[in-house]
Amino acid sequence: MTAVPAATTHWVVRMNHRNRSASWLIFVAVLSLHFLEHGYGPWTWGLMVLQFLVYPHAVYLRARHARDPLAAEIQNMLLDSFCFGLWAAALGFPLWIVYTLVICGCINMTAFRALKGVLQALACAAAGAVLVVAVDGWRFSPDTSLRVSALSMLCLSVYLVLFARDAHTRTVTLSTTRARLRQSEAALQGQLQAVQSLQAQLTEQAHRDPLTGLYNRRYLNAAMQWEIDGCAREGATLALLLFDLDHFKQINDRFGHAAGDEVLCQIAALLQQSMRPSDICCRYGGEEFLLLLPGMALQTAVERAQALRQQVAQRRWLAEGQPVDVTLSVGVACAHDATIAPAALIALADRALYQAKAEGRNRVCVVGATPAAEAEGVSTTPMVPAA
Ligand SMILES: Nc1nc2c(ncn2[C@@H]2O[C@H](COP(=O)(O)OP(=O)(O)OP(=O)(O)O)[C@@H](O)[C@H]2O)c(=O)[nH]1
């Protein structure tokens, strides 16, 4: 047997040990009085000491060291009832003594097994009584003296009070534990929400360009295929505008990198202002921006590019307090179905952008220019889509 610290002993085992030790001590007084009144011999006295003074500690030790202490304690309770039956029959069923013993056994079992427990306790008590009657014959002397009856009542009362006190302690402990659990659950929920919001922030940061706050290329790579598929499903076109600042290096060289950054941020803000909720705006490279326009036809996309180009060119830009010319070149491409790969669509826009740069910058070029675009100064240079 391994030593089990009292604090880790099952609470039922501890409770029954305490209740047995206390109430059975009074019961020793009940029996002693009864034995004296009826002149019982030393054997009976010896058995009483064993049963009511030694037995409670023996069964406590057995349950405490058992592999399943609760099951062992329930066996102890059934054994209590069996022994009560032995005593009841051996003493000739003295009414108050029998009543006290049987009620104690039944109440204990009811607490753990409900009505089934009562039946089990009664069955065990009956088995004990039958055994004594079978071995020693039937004896019946139900009367107890007033003193024995009164002491029996006291014993039963002490047992019931102890039992009720334990029930109260368990209820208080349970509600305290429940309250603590609720607090821990609320704290856990709070932590979970904090982790989820942190995760969302991290995901957002991983998809954003730190300087301009626009989506970055990593996000674009994932988003483009969804957008191409989505537009193809709806039978709509997907337009793509690729912007590049003209001679941006000169702004950096003349006014410094911080001034260049400021221009980039303002261009990003300007692009965002013109966006529809469904549009996706990315910082594609150093001074390159990309607008993805789901459901937009090529003609409309070209108009949009022209408007933005003009807005930038006409705006009065200042760098370090000095006026500076800022212009954009734009390449426009359009996907008409899901067969085009994201990289191929960008390559088309890139070729149009290259053309815009080659033609002198501050202009919009388009893959397969339309007559309307031509009228607005859009390059009509026909471009062959990349294979
Ligand atoms: N301030 C700033 N400059 C950047 C950033 N990223 C790239 N650049 C600069 O952008 C400039 C791009 O130069 P180029 O590729 O020669 O292009 P460009 O001067 O705009 O000339 P074109 O595109 O041919 O009209 C380089 O000087 C880069 O250092 C950035 O985040 N901040």
Tab-separated table of C-alpha atoms and ligand atoms in Angstrom:
chain	number	residue	atom	x	y	z
A	1	MET	CA	0.000	0.000	0.000
A	2	THR	CA	1.262	3.468	-0.803
A	3	ALA	CA	0.923	6.313	1.675
A	4	VAL	CA	-1.820	8.759	0.660
A	5	PRO	CA	-1.719	12.232	2.230
A	6	ALA	CA	-4.992	13.024	4.043
A	7	ALA	CA	-5.509	16.141	1.895
A	8	THR	CA	-5.619	14.025	-1.272
A	9	THR	CA	-7.994	11.431	0.196
A	10	HIS	CA	-11.359	11.389	-1.543
A	11	TRP	CA	-13.795	13.753	0.186
A	12	VAL	CA	-16.444	11.040	0.595
A	13	VAL	CA	-13.935	8.803	2.389
A	14	ARG	CA	-12.919	11.676	4.678
A	15	MET	CA	-16.510	12.709	5.341
A	16	ASN	CA	-17.685	9.193	6.211
A	17	HIS	CA	-14.687	8.612	8.451
A	18	ARG	CA	-15.446	11.768	10.400
A	19	ASN	CA	-19.175	11.035	10.623
A	20	ARG	CA	-18.691	7.375	11.574
A	21	SER	CA	-16.097	8.205	14.243
A	22	ALA	CA	-18.267	10.897	15.849
A	23	SER	CA	-21.756	9.388	15.698
A	24	TRP	CA	-20.649	5.825	16.388
A	25	LEU	CA	-18.893	7.035	19.545
A	26	ILE	CA	-22.279	8.122	20.863
A	27	PHE	CA	-23.705	4.816	19.686
A	28	VAL	CA	-21.158	3.018	21.867
A	29	ALA	CA	-22.782	4.822	24.808
A	30	VAL	CA	-26.243	3.687	23.573
A	31	LEU	CA	-25.144	0.061	23.338
A	32	SER	CA	-23.185	0.155	26.579
A	33	LEU	CA	-26.273	1.315	28.409
A	34	HIS	CA	-28.385	-1.334	26.692
A	35	PHE	CA	-25.809	-4.053	27.478
A	36	LEU	CA	-25.635	-3.005	31.116
A	37	GLU	CA	-29.413	-3.040	31.402
A	38	HIS	CA	-29.592	-6.521	29.856
A	39	GLY	CA	-26.415	-7.985	31.349
A	40	TYR	CA	-24.581	-8.837	28.124
A	41	GLY	CA	-21.259	-10.703	28.554
A	42	PRO	CA	-17.649	-9.730	27.653
A	43	TRP	CA	-17.837	-11.187	24.115
A	44	THR	CA	-20.591	-8.769	23.191
A	45	TRP	CA	-18.674	-5.878	24.712
A	46	GLY	CA	-15.539	-6.899	22.798
A	47	LEU	CA	-17.438	-7.138	19.516
A	48	MET	CA	-18.977	-3.714	20.164
A	49	VAL	CA	-15.519	-2.167	20.631
A	50	LEU	CA	-14.314	-3.811	17.441
A	51	GLN	CA	-17.382	-2.770	15.443
A	52	PHE	CA	-17.912	0.787	16.634
A	53	LEU	CA	-14.439	1.951	17.686
A	54	VAL	CA	-11.947	-0.019	15.556
A	55	TYR	CA	-13.967	-0.752	12.402
A	56	PRO	CA	-14.464	2.939	11.357
A	57	HIS	CA	-10.686	3.435	11.136
A	58	ALA	CA	-10.062	0.078	9.438
A	59	VAL	CA	-12.582	0.747	6.651
A	60	TYR	CA	-11.277	4.315	6.324
A	61	LEU	CA	-7.745	3.031	5.720
A	62	ARG	CA	-9.019	0.453	3.227
A	63	ALA	CA	-10.936	3.065	1.187
A	64	ARG	CA	-8.176	5.662	1.429
A	65	HIS	CA	-5.638	3.326	-0.144
A	66	ALA	CA	-8.022	1.729	-2.635
A	67	ARG	CA	-7.492	2.247	-6.360
A	68	ASP	CA	-11.044	3.585	-6.588
A	69	PRO	CA	-11.713	5.224	-3.190
A	70	LEU	CA	-15.325	6.170	-3.957
A	71	ALA	CA	-16.253	2.619	-4.983
A	72	ALA	CA	-14.456	1.279	-1.890
A	73	GLU	CA	-16.339	3.731	0.336
A	74	ILE	CA	-19.689	2.683	-1.121
A	75	GLN	CA	-18.735	-0.925	-0.371
A	76	ASN	CA	-17.942	0.252	3.189
A	77	MET	CA	-21.407	1.780	3.489
A	78	LEU	CA	-23.019	-1.473	2.344
A	79	LEU	CA	-20.831	-3.348	4.822
A	80	ASP	CA	-22.019	-0.909	7.541
A	81	SER	CA	-25.630	-1.865	6.773
A	82	PHE	CA	-24.787	-5.567	6.752
A	83	CYS	CA	-23.155	-5.234	10.200
A	84	PHE	CA	-26.135	-3.200	11.432
A	85	GLY	CA	-28.338	-6.137	10.386
A	86	LEU	CA	-26.110	-8.536	12.356
A	87	TRP	CA	-26.356	-6.359	15.442
A	88	ALA	CA	-30.092	-5.832	15.104
A	89	ALA	CA	-30.826	-9.566	14.938
A	90	ALA	CA	-28.236	-10.474	17.602
A	91	LEU	CA	-29.808	-8.011	20.064
A	92	GLY	CA	-33.393	-9.164	19.311
A	93	PHE	CA	-34.358	-6.100	17.223
A	94	PRO	CA	-34.480	-3.414	19.969
A	95	LEU	CA	-36.675	-0.823	18.223
A	96	TRP	CA	-34.820	2.467	18.722
A	97	ILE	CA	-31.391	0.903	18.249
A	98	VAL	CA	-32.459	-0.822	15.017
A	99	TYR	CA	-34.207	2.304	13.757
A	100	THR	CA	-31.122	4.457	14.386
A	101	LEU	CA	-28.777	2.014	12.674
A	102	VAL	CA	-30.989	1.348	9.646
A	103	ILE	CA	-31.844	5.002	9.061
A	104	CYS	CA	-28.150	5.984	9.203
A	105	GLY	CA	-27.261	3.286	6.670
A	106	CYS	CA	-30.137	4.230	4.323
A	107	ILE	CA	-29.502	7.989	4.400
A	108	ASN	CA	-25.863	7.521	3.546
A	109	MET	CA	-26.604	5.271	0.585
A	110	THR	CA	-29.455	7.542	-0.623
A	111	ALA	CA	-27.012	10.420	-0.911
A	112	PHE	CA	-24.922	8.441	-3.380
A	113	ARG	CA	-27.331	6.088	-5.161
A	114	ALA	CA	-30.782	7.634	-4.592
A	115	LEU	CA	-33.621	5.132	-4.039
A	116	LYS	CA	-31.514	2.308	-5.400
A	117	GLY	CA	-29.137	3.035	-2.501
A	118	VAL	CA	-31.961	2.690	0.056
A	119	LEU	CA	-32.896	-0.678	-1.352
A	120	GLN	CA	-29.278	-1.812	-1.342
A	121	ALA	CA	-28.794	-0.675	2.283
A	122	LEU	CA	-32.010	-2.428	3.371
A	123	ALA	CA	-31.026	-5.581	1.491
A	124	CYS	CA	-27.601	-5.648	3.182
A	125	ALA	CA	-29.153	-5.081	6.616
A	126	ALA	CA	-31.690	-7.839	5.949
A	127	ALA	CA	-28.889	-10.182	4.818
A	128	GLY	CA	-26.998	-9.559	8.071
A	129	ALA	CA	-30.139	-10.183	10.139
A	130	VAL	CA	-31.011	-13.342	8.228
A	131	LEU	CA	-27.474	-14.663	8.761
A	132	VAL	CA	-27.705	-14.204	12.536
A	133	VAL	CA	-31.196	-15.716	12.694
A	134	ALA	CA	-29.991	-18.676	10.626
A	135	VAL	CA	-26.938	-19.292	12.817
A	136	ASP	CA	-28.198	-18.240	16.245
A	137	GLY	CA	-31.984	-18.540	15.975
A	138	TRP	CA	-34.783	-15.961	16.170
A	139	ARG	CA	-34.769	-13.559	19.102
A	140	PHE	CA	-37.208	-10.689	19.567
A	141	SER	CA	-37.099	-8.125	22.406
A	142	PRO	CA	-37.969	-4.744	20.835
A	143	ASP	CA	-38.198	-2.686	24.020
A	144	THR	CA	-35.505	-0.223	24.954
A	145	SER	CA	-35.342	1.814	28.137
A	146	LEU	CA	-36.114	5.518	28.035
A	147	ARG	CA	-32.427	6.364	28.492
A	148	VAL	CA	-31.389	4.060	25.621
A	149	SER	CA	-34.148	5.459	23.375
A	150	ALA	CA	-33.146	9.047	24.215
A	151	LEU	CA	-29.470	8.337	23.574
A	152	SER	CA	-30.394	6.631	20.271
A	153	MET	CA	-32.270	9.776	19.241
A	154	LEU	CA	-29.268	11.895	20.192
A	155	CYS	CA	-26.983	9.643	18.158
A	156	LEU	CA	-29.291	9.835	15.135
A	157	SER	CA	-29.572	13.610	15.494
A	158	VAL	CA	-25.792	14.073	15.646
A	159	TYR	CA	-25.422	11.923	12.566
A	160	LEU	CA	-28.084	13.883	10.660
A	161	VAL	CA	-26.602	17.261	11.650
A	162	LEU	CA	-23.140	16.141	10.561
A	163	PHE	CA	-24.611	14.901	7.293
A	164	ALA	CA	-26.499	18.162	6.656
A	165	ARG	CA	-23.384	20.178	7.486
A	166	ASP	CA	-21.431	18.205	4.888
A	167	ALA	CA	-24.181	18.787	2.322
A	168	HIS	CA	-23.999	22.529	3.027
A	169	THR	CA	-20.191	22.571	2.728
A	170	ARG	CA	-20.361	20.701	-0.583
A	171	THR	CA	-22.998	23.104	-1.944
A	172	VAL	CA	-20.938	26.161	-0.991
A	173	THR	CA	-17.769	24.610	-2.456
A	174	LEU	CA	-19.619	23.737	-5.651
A	175	SER	CA	-21.049	27.225	-6.164
A	176	THR	CA	-17.646	28.805	-5.423
A	177	THR	CA	-15.989	26.474	-7.898
A	178	ARG	CA	-18.688	27.252	-10.490
A	179	ALA	CA	-18.173	30.997	-10.009
A	180	ARG	CA	-14.412	30.554	-10.405
A	181	LEU	CA	-14.944	28.455	-13.517
A	182	ARG	CA	-17.190	31.153	-14.985
A	183	GLN	CA	-14.514	33.772	-14.245
A	184	SER	CA	-11.806	31.611	-15.837
A	185	GLU	CA	-14.047	31.017	-18.849
A	186	ALA	CA	-14.632	34.766	-19.248
A	187	ALA	CA	-10.880	35.410	-18.922
A	188	LEU	CA	-10.187	32.694	-21.499
A	189	GLN	CA	-12.760	34.185	-23.867
A	190	GLY	CA	-11.077	37.568	-23.488
A	191	GLN	CA	-7.683	36.062	-24.215
A	192	LEU	CA	-9.085	34.175	-27.204
A	193	GLN	CA	-10.545	37.379	-28.609
A	194	ALA	CA	-7.230	39.178	-28.045
A	195	VAL	CA	-5.370	36.374	-29.871
A	196	GLN	CA	-7.919	36.423	-32.711
A	197	SER	CA	-7.677	40.186	-33.071
A	198	LEU	CA	-3.864	39.944	-32.969
A	199	GLN	CA	-4.019	37.239	-35.642
A	200	ALA	CA	-6.274	39.461	-37.753
A	201	GLN	CA	-3.869	42.377	-37.268
A	202	LEU	CA	-0.889	40.219	-38.222
A	203	THR	CA	-2.679	38.912	-41.311
A	204	GLU	CA	-3.630	42.475	-42.237
A	205	GLN	CA	-0.045	43.670	-41.700
A	206	ALA	CA	1.314	40.769	-43.765
A	207	HIS	CA	-0.904	41.949	-46.638
A	208	ARG	CA	-0.161	45.669	-46.364
A	209	ASP	CA	2.666	47.874	-47.592
A	210	PRO	CA	4.042	49.630	-44.487
A	211	LEU	CA	4.707	52.976	-46.223
A	212	THR	CA	1.441	53.606	-48.050
A	213	GLY	CA	-0.949	51.217	-46.266
A	214	LEU	CA	-2.014	49.794	-49.641
A	215	TYR	CA	-2.165	46.050	-50.263
A	216	ASN	CA	1.205	44.546	-51.124
A	217	ARG	CA	2.262	42.169	-53.836
A	218	ARG	CA	1.782	39.105	-51.624
A	219	TYR	CA	-1.904	39.972	-51.258
A	220	LEU	CA	-2.200	40.733	-54.946
A	221	ASN	CA	-0.822	37.304	-55.880
A	222	ALA	CA	-3.583	35.638	-53.877
A	223	ALA	CA	-6.352	38.075	-54.832
A	224	MET	CA	-5.820	38.135	-58.593
A	225	GLN	CA	-6.783	34.522	-59.193
A	226	TRP	CA	-9.993	34.910	-57.103
A	227	GLU	CA	-10.891	38.042	-59.010
A	228	ILE	CA	-10.208	36.493	-62.434
A	229	ASP	CA	-12.315	33.435	-61.474
A	230	GLY	CA	-15.073	35.589	-59.935
A	231	CYS	CA	-15.372	37.814	-63.026
A	232	ALA	CA	-15.300	34.791	-65.337
A	233	ARG	CA	-18.137	33.186	-63.325
A	234	GLU	CA	-20.240	36.323	-63.681
A	235	GLY	CA	-19.315	36.759	-67.354
A	236	ALA	CA	-17.710	40.129	-66.519
A	237	THR	CA	-14.345	41.586	-67.473
A	238	LEU	CA	-11.499	42.351	-65.082
A	239	ALA	CA	-9.474	45.478	-65.841
A	240	LEU	CA	-5.980	46.083	-64.548
A	241	LEU	CA	-4.192	49.460	-64.401
A	242	LEU	CA	-0.441	49.539	-63.808
A	243	PHE	CA	0.894	52.982	-62.776
A	244	ASP	CA	4.528	54.088	-62.700
A	245	LEU	CA	5.725	57.525	-61.534
A	246	ASP	CA	7.753	59.293	-64.197
A	247	HIS	CA	11.364	60.173	-63.393
A	248	PHE	CA	10.761	59.521	-59.746
A	249	LYS	CA	14.472	59.041	-59.166
A	250	GLN	CA	14.916	62.746	-59.819
A	251	ILE	CA	12.531	63.665	-57.003
A	252	ASN	CA	14.522	61.473	-54.636
A	253	ASP	CA	17.825	62.860	-55.861
A	254	ARG	CA	16.695	66.477	-55.653
A	255	PHE	CA	14.628	66.528	-52.496
A	256	GLY	CA	15.699	63.423	-50.620
A	257	HIS	CA	14.163	60.042	-49.909
A	258	ALA	CA	11.724	61.357	-47.278
A	259	ALA	CA	10.212	63.778	-49.795
A	260	GLY	CA	9.976	60.898	-52.291
A	261	ASP	CA	8.158	58.837	-49.649
A	262	GLU	CA	5.718	61.678	-49.091
A	263	VAL	CA	4.903	61.801	-52.816
A	264	LEU	CA	4.367	58.025	-52.855
A	265	CYS	CA	1.948	58.280	-49.907
A	266	GLN	CA	-0.021	61.074	-51.558
A	267	ILE	CA	-0.289	59.143	-54.811
A	268	ALA	CA	-1.518	56.126	-52.825
A	269	ALA	CA	-4.145	58.287	-51.088
A	270	LEU	CA	-5.271	59.715	-54.413
A	271	LEU	CA	-5.672	56.234	-55.915
A	272	GLN	CA	-7.639	55.064	-52.882
A	273	GLN	CA	-10.009	58.034	-53.089
A	274	SER	CA	-11.015	57.012	-56.587
A	275	MET	CA	-11.695	53.380	-55.703
A	276	ARG	CA	-14.996	51.523	-55.623
A	277	PRO	CA	-15.439	49.098	-52.681
A	278	SER	CA	-14.774	46.134	-54.957
A	279	ASP	CA	-11.526	47.561	-56.381
A	280	ILE	CA	-8.149	46.401	-55.118
A	281	CYS	CA	-5.268	48.863	-54.975
A	282	CYS	CA	-1.694	47.622	-54.420
A	283	ARG	CA	1.753	49.043	-54.226
A	284	TYR	CA	3.257	46.820	-56.879
A	285	GLY	CA	6.884	47.956	-56.625
A	286	GLY	CA	8.995	50.951	-55.522
A	287	GLU	CA	7.137	53.644	-57.475
A	288	GLU	CA	4.668	51.323	-59.203
A	289	PHE	CA	1.001	50.953	-58.243
A	290	LEU	CA	-1.619	48.528	-59.511
A	291	LEU	CA	-5.403	48.887	-59.575
A	292	LEU	CA	-7.543	45.794	-60.085
A	293	LEU	CA	-11.042	46.681	-61.250
A	294	PRO	CA	-13.464	43.714	-61.193
A	295	GLY	CA	-16.385	43.926	-63.599
A	296	MET	CA	-14.963	46.955	-65.419
A	297	ALA	CA	-14.849	47.023	-69.228
A	298	LEU	CA	-11.648	48.032	-71.007
A	299	GLN	CA	-13.156	51.299	-72.271
A	300	THR	CA	-14.197	52.412	-68.773
A	301	ALA	CA	-10.832	51.343	-67.353
A	302	VAL	CA	-9.036	53.484	-69.890
A	303	GLU	CA	-11.223	56.467	-68.930
A	304	ARG	CA	-10.440	55.838	-65.297
A	305	ALA	CA	-6.701	55.681	-66.027
A	306	GLN	CA	-6.893	58.904	-68.020
A	307	ALA	CA	-8.752	60.696	-65.241
A	308	LEU	CA	-6.202	59.635	-62.654
A	309	ARG	CA	-3.278	60.545	-64.894
A	310	GLN	CA	-4.749	64.007	-65.476
A	311	GLN	CA	-5.499	64.493	-61.801
A	312	VAL	CA	-1.858	63.774	-60.904
A	313	ALA	CA	-0.453	65.888	-63.724
A	314	GLN	CA	-2.680	68.868	-62.911
A	315	ARG	CA	-2.157	68.832	-59.195
A	316	ARG	CA	0.276	71.286	-57.664
A	317	TRP	CA	2.909	69.124	-55.983
A	318	LEU	CA	5.350	70.383	-53.377
A	319	ALA	CA	8.466	68.628	-52.173
A	320	GLU	CA	10.360	70.244	-49.308
A	321	GLY	CA	8.179	73.309	-49.951
A	322	GLN	CA	9.270	73.607	-53.594
A	323	PRO	CA	7.033	72.943	-56.597
A	324	VAL	CA	7.735	69.704	-58.374
A	325	ASP	CA	6.275	68.034	-61.456
A	326	VAL	CA	4.767	64.634	-60.818
A	327	THR	CA	3.303	62.597	-63.647
A	328	LEU	CA	2.234	59.029	-64.175
A	329	SER	CA	2.446	56.566	-67.012
A	330	VAL	CA	-0.273	53.918	-67.080
A	331	GLY	CA	-0.588	50.528	-68.754
A	332	VAL	CA	-4.095	49.081	-69.077
A	333	ALA	CA	-5.078	45.459	-69.710
A	334	CYS	CA	-8.279	43.515	-69.453
A	335	ALA	CA	-9.179	39.849	-68.805
A	336	HIS	CA	-12.299	38.551	-70.549
A	337	ASP	CA	-12.336	35.011	-69.184
A	338	ALA	CA	-10.649	32.710	-66.676
A	339	THR	CA	-8.158	31.321	-69.175
A	340	ILE	CA	-5.654	34.098	-68.581
A	341	ALA	CA	-3.146	33.598	-65.764
A	342	PRO	CA	-2.618	36.453	-63.276
A	343	ALA	CA	1.023	36.844	-64.330
A	344	ALA	CA	0.006	37.014	-68.007
A	345	LEU	CA	-2.545	39.776	-67.319
A	346	ILE	CA	0.078	41.792	-65.417
A	347	ALA	CA	2.562	41.177	-68.244
A	348	LEU	CA	0.063	42.689	-70.720
A	349	ALA	CA	-0.359	45.797	-68.564
A	350	ASP	CA	3.407	45.976	-68.097
A	351	ARG	CA	3.941	45.947	-71.830
A	352	ALA	CA	1.403	48.735	-72.222
A	353	LEU	CA	3.174	50.675	-69.467
A	354	TYR	CA	6.512	50.152	-71.176
A	355	GLN	CA	4.953	51.537	-74.304
A	356	ALA	CA	3.658	54.600	-72.408
A	357	LYS	CA	7.164	55.260	-71.098
A	358	ALA	CA	8.662	54.766	-74.544
A	359	GLU	CA	6.193	57.208	-76.090
A	360	GLY	CA	7.257	59.982	-73.728
A	361	ARG	CA	5.566	59.261	-70.346
A	362	ASN	CA	2.546	60.980	-68.762
A	363	ARG	CA	0.187	58.916	-70.883
A	364	VAL	CA	-2.051	55.881	-70.900
A	365	CYS	CA	-1.388	52.907	-73.136
A	366	VAL	CA	-3.684	49.992	-73.570
A	367	VAL	CA	-3.499	46.550	-75.004
A	368	GLY	CA	-5.747	46.727	-78.076
A	369	ALA	CA	-6.762	50.434	-77.900
A	370	THR	CA	-10.361	51.365	-78.671
A	371	PRO	CA	-11.480	54.265	-80.883
A	372	ALA	CA	-12.905	56.104	-77.875
A	373	ALA	CA	-9.631	55.794	-76.043
A	374	GLU	CA	-7.805	57.013	-79.094
A	375	ALA	CA	-9.949	60.153	-79.123
A	376	GLU	CA	-8.851	60.845	-75.555
A	377	GLY	CA	-5.181	60.574	-76.344
A	378	VAL	CA	-4.714	56.964	-75.387
A	379	SER	CA	-1.967	55.272	-77.309
A	380	THR	CA	-3.436	53.268	-80.152
A	381	THR	CA	-0.378	51.167	-80.572
A	382	PRO	CA	-1.814	47.702	-80.970
A	383	MET	CA	-0.099	45.294	-78.653
A	384	VAL	CA	-0.045	41.560	-78.960
A	385	PRO	CA	-0.966	39.783	-75.710
A	386	ALA	CA	1.804	37.714	-74.236
A	387	ALA	CA	1.533	34.047	-75.029
B	1	LIG	N1	11.523	57.612	-51.674
B	1	LIG	C1	11.416	56.384	-52.138
B	1	LIG	N2	11.956	56.028	-53.298
B	1	LIG	C2	11.835	54.769	-53.766
B	1	LIG	C3	11.125	53.805	-53.033
B	1	LIG	N3	11.159	52.639	-53.734
B	1	LIG	C4	11.851	52.879	-54.872
B	1	LIG	N4	12.253	54.186	-54.910
B	1	LIG	C5	13.030	54.877	-55.899
B	1	LIG	O1	12.299	54.964	-57.095
B	1	LIG	C6	13.269	55.210	-58.117
B	1	LIG	C7	12.863	54.510	-59.374
B	1	LIG	O2	13.808	54.871	-60.340
B	1	LIG	P1	13.761	54.350	-61.801
B	1	LIG	O3	13.454	52.856	-61.811
B	1	LIG	O4	15.048	54.746	-62.448
B	1	LIG	O5	12.552	55.034	-62.435
B	1	LIG	P2	12.195	56.553	-62.621
B	1	LIG	O6	13.252	57.434	-62.099
B	1	LIG	O7	10.840	56.731	-62.033
B	1	LIG	O8	12.159	56.657	-64.182
B	1	LIG	P3	11.049	56.120	-65.131
B	1	LIG	O9	10.299	55.080	-64.414
B	1	LIG	O10	11.821	55.553	-66.288
B	1	LIG	O11	10.210	57.269	-65.504
B	1	LIG	C8	14.628	54.792	-57.577
B	1	LIG	O12	15.413	55.916	-57.347
B	1	LIG	C9	14.288	54.142	-56.251
B	1	LIG	O13	15.300	54.364	-55.253
B	1	LIG	C10	10.567	54.194	-51.777
B	1	LIG	O14	9.942	53.413	-51.078
B	1	LIG	N5	10.714	55.469	-51.374
